[in-house]
Coordinates of N, CA and C and ligand atoms in Angstrom, one line a residue:
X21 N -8.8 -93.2 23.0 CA -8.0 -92.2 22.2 C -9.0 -91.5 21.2
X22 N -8.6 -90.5 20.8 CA -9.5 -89.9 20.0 C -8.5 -89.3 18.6
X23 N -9.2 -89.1 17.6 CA -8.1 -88.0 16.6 C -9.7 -86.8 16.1
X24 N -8.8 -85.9 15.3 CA -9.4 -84.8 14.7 C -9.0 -84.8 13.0
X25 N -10.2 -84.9 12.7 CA -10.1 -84.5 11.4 C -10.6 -82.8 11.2
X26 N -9.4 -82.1 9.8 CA -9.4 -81.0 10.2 C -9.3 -80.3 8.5
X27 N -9.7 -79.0 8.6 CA -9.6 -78.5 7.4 C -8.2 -77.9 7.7
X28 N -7.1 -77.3 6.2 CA -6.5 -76.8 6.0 C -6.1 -75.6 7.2
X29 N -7.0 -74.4 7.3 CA -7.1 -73.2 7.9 C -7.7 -73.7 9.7
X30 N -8.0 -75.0 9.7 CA -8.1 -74.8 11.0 C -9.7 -74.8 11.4
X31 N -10.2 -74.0 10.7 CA -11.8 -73.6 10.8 C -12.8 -74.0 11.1
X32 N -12.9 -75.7 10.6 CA -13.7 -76.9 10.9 C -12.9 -78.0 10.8
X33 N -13.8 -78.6 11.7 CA -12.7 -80.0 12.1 C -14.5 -80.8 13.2
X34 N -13.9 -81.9 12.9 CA -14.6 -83.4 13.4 C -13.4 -83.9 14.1
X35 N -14.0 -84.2 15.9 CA -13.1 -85.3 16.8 C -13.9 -86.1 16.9
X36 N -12.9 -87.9 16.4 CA -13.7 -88.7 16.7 C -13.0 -89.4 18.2
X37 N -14.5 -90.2 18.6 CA -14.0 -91.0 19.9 C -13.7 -92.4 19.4
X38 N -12.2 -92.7 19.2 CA -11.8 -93.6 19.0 C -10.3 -94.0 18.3
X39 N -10.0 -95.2 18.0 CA -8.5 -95.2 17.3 C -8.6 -94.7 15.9
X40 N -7.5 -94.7 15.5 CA -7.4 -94.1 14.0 C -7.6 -95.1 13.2
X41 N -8.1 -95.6 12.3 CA -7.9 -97.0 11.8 C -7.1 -97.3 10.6
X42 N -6.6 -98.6 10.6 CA -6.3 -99.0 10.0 C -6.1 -99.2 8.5
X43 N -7.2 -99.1 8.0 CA -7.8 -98.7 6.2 C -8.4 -97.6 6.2
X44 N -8.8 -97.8 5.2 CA -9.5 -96.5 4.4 C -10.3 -97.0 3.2
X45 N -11.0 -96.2 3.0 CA -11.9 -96.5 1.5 C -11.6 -95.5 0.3
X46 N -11.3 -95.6 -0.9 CA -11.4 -95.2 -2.0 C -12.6 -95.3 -3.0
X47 N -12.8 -94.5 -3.9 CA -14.5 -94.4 -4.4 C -13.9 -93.9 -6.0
X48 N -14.5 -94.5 -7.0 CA -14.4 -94.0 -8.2 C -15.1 -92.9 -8.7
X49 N -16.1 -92.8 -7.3 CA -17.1 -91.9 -7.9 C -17.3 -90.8 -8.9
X50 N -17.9 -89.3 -9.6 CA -18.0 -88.4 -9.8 C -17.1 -87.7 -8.7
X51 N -17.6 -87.6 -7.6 CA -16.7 -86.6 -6.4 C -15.6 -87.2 -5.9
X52 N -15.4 -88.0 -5.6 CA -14.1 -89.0 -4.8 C -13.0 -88.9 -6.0
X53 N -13.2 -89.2 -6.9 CA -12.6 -88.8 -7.6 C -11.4 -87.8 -8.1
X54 N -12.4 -86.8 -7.8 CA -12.0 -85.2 -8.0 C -11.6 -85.2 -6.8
X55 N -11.9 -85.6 -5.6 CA -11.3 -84.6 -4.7 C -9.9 -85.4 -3.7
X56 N -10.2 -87.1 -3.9 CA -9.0 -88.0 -3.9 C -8.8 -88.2 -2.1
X57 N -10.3 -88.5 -2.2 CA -10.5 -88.7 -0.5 C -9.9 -90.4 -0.1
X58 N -9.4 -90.2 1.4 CA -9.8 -91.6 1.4 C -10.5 -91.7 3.0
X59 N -11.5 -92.7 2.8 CA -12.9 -92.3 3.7 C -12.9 -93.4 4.7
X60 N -13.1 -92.9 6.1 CA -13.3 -93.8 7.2 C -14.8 -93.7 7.8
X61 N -15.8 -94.0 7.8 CA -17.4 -94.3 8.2 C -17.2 -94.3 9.8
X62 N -17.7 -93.5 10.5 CA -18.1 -93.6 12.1 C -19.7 -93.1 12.2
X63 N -20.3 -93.3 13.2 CA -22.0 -93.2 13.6 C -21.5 -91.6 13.9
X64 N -22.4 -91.1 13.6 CA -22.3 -89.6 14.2 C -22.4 -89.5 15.5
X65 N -22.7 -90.3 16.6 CA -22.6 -90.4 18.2 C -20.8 -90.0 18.9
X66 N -20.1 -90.7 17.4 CA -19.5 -91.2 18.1 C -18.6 -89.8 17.4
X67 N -18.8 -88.8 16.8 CA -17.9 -87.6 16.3 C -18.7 -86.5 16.8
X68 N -17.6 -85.2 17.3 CA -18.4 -84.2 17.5 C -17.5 -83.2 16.5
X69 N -18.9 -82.5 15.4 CA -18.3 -81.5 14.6 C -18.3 -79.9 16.0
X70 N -16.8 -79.7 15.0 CA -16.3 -78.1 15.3 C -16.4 -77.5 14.4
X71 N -17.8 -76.6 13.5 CA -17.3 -75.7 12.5 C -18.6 -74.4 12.7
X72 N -18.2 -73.0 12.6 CA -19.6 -72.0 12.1 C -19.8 -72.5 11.4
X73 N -21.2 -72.3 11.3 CA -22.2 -72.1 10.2 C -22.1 -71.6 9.6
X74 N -21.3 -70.0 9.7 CA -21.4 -69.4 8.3 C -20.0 -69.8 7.0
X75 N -18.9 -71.0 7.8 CA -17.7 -71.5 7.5 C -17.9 -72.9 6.7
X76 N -19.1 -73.5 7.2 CA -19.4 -74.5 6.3 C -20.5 -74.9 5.2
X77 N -19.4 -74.9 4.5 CA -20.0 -75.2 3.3 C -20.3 -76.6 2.9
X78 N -21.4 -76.5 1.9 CA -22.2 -77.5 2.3 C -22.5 -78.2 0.2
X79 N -22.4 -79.3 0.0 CA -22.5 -79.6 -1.5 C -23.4 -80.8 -1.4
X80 N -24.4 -81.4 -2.2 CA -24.9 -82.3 -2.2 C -24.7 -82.3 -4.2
X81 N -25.3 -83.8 -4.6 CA -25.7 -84.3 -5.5 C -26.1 -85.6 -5.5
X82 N -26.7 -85.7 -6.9 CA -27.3 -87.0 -7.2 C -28.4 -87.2 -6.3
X83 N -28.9 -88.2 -5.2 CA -30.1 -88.1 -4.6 C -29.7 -87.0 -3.1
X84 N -28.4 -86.3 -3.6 CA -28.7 -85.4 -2.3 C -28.7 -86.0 -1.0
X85 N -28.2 -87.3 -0.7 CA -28.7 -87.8 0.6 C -27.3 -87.5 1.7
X86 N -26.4 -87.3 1.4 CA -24.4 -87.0 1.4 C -24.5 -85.2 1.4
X87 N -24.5 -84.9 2.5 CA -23.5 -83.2 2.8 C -22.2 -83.4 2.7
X88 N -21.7 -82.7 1.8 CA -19.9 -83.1 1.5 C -19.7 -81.7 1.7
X89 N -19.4 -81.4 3.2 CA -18.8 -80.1 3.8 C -17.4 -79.9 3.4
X90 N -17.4 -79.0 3.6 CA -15.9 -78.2 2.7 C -15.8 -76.9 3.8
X91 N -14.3 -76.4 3.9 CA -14.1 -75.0 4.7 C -14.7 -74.1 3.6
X92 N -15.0 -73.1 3.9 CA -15.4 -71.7 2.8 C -13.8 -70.8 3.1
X93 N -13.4 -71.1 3.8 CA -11.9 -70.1 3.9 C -11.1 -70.9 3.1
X94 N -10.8 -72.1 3.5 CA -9.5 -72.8 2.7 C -9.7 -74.0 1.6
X95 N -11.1 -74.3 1.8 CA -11.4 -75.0 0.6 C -11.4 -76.3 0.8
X96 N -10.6 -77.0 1.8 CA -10.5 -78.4 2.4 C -11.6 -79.3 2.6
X97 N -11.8 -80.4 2.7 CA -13.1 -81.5 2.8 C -12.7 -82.4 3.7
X98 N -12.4 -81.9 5.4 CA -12.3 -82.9 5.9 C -13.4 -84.0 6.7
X99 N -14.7 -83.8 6.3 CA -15.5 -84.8 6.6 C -16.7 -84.5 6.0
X100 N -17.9 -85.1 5.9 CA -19.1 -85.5 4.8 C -20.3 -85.6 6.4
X101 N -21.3 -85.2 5.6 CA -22.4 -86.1 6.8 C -23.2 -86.8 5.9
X102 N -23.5 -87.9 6.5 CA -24.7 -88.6 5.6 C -25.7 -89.8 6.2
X103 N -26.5 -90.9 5.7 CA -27.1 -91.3 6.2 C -26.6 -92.6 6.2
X104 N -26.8 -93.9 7.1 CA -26.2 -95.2 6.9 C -27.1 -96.2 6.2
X105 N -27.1 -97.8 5.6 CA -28.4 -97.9 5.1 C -29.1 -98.4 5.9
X106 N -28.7 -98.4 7.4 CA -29.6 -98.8 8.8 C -30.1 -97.4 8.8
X107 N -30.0 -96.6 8.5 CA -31.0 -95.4 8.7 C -30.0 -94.3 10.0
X108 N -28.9 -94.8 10.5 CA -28.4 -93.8 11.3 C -27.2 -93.0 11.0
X109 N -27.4 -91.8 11.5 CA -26.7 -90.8 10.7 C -24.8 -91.0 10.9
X110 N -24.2 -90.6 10.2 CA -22.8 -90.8 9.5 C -22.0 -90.2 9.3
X111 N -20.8 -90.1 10.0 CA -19.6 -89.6 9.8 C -19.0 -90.0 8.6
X112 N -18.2 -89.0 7.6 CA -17.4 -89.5 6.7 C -16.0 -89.1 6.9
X113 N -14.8 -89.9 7.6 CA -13.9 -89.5 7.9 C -13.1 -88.8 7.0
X114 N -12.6 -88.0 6.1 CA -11.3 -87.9 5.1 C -10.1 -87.8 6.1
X115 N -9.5 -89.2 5.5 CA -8.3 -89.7 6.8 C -7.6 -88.6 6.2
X116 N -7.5 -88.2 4.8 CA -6.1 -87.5 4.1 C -6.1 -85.9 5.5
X117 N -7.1 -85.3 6.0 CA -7.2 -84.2 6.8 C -6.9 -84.6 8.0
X118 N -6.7 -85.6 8.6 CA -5.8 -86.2 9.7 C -4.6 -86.0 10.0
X119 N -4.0 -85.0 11.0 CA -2.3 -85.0 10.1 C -2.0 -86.3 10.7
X120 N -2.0 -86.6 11.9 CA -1.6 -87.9 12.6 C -1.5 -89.6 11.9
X121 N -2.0 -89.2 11.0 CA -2.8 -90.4 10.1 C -1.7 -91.0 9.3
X122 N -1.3 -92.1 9.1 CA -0.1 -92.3 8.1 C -0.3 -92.9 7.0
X123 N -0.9 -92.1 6.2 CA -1.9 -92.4 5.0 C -1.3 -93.6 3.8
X124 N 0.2 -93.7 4.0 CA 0.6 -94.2 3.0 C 0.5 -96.3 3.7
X125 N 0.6 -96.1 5.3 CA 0.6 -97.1 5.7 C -0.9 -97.8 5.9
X126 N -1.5 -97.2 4.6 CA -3.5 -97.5 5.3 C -3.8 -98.8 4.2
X127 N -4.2 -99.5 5.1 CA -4.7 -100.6 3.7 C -6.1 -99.9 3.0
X128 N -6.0 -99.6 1.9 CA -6.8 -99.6 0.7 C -8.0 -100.6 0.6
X129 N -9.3 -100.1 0.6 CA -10.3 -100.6 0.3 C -10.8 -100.1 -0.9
X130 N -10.6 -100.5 -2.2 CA -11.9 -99.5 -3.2 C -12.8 -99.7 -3.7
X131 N -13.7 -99.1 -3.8 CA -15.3 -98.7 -3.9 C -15.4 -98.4 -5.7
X132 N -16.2 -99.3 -5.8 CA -16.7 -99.1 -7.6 C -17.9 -97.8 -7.9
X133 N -17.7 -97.1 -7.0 CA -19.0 -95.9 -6.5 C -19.4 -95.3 -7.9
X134 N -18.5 -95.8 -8.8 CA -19.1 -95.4 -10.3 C -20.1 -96.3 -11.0
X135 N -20.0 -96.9 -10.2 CA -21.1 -98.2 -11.1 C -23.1 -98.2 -10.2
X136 N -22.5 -97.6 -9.0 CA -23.7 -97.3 -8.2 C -25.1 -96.5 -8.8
Ligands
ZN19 ZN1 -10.3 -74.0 6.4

């Protein structure tokens, strides 16, 4: 099975190869926060992004190591790229840009990402 994570307008979207899962992660962070993601981790093998170049927008902070892509049309953040601490590159799911996803039935993992 596979799902898509998708922006608002359509624009950009990430399909992963695999089930939808179960939980999700929440983050206190600076950004998570604000933007009230809830985040599923896949290897980047195993997702293939759908977005222009000139459509994705692109945010870093702090050590900059995290692309927290966003649509430039609709403003949506349905997935992040980043690095793992094995060194291999990272999908950041936002289950919330899933429509399929039944966000309310996800068990809850949360992240102290403010204390990091
Ligand atoms: Zn969009």
């Amino acid at each position: 099975m596979s799902y898509t994570t998708s922006c608002h307008c359509g624009t950009i979207s990430a399909t992963v190869d695999g089930d939808l899962p179960a939980s999700g992660m929440t983050c206190n962070c600076s950004m998570c926060r604000r933007k009230g993601t809830i985040l599923h981790f896949v290897p980047a093998s195993e997702a293939v992004i759908d977005a222009p170049a000139d459509k994705l927008g692109d945010y870093t902070f702090n050590r900059q190591t995290i692309h927290h892509h966003f649509c430039t049309d609709c403003g949506c953040t349905p997935f992040a790229l980043g690095t793992g601490p094995d060194g291999r590159e990272m999908v950041a799911v936002n289950l919330r840009c899933v429509p399929e996803c039944d966000i309310d039935a996800l068990e809850i993992n949360r992240v102290d990402g403010a204390s990091f």
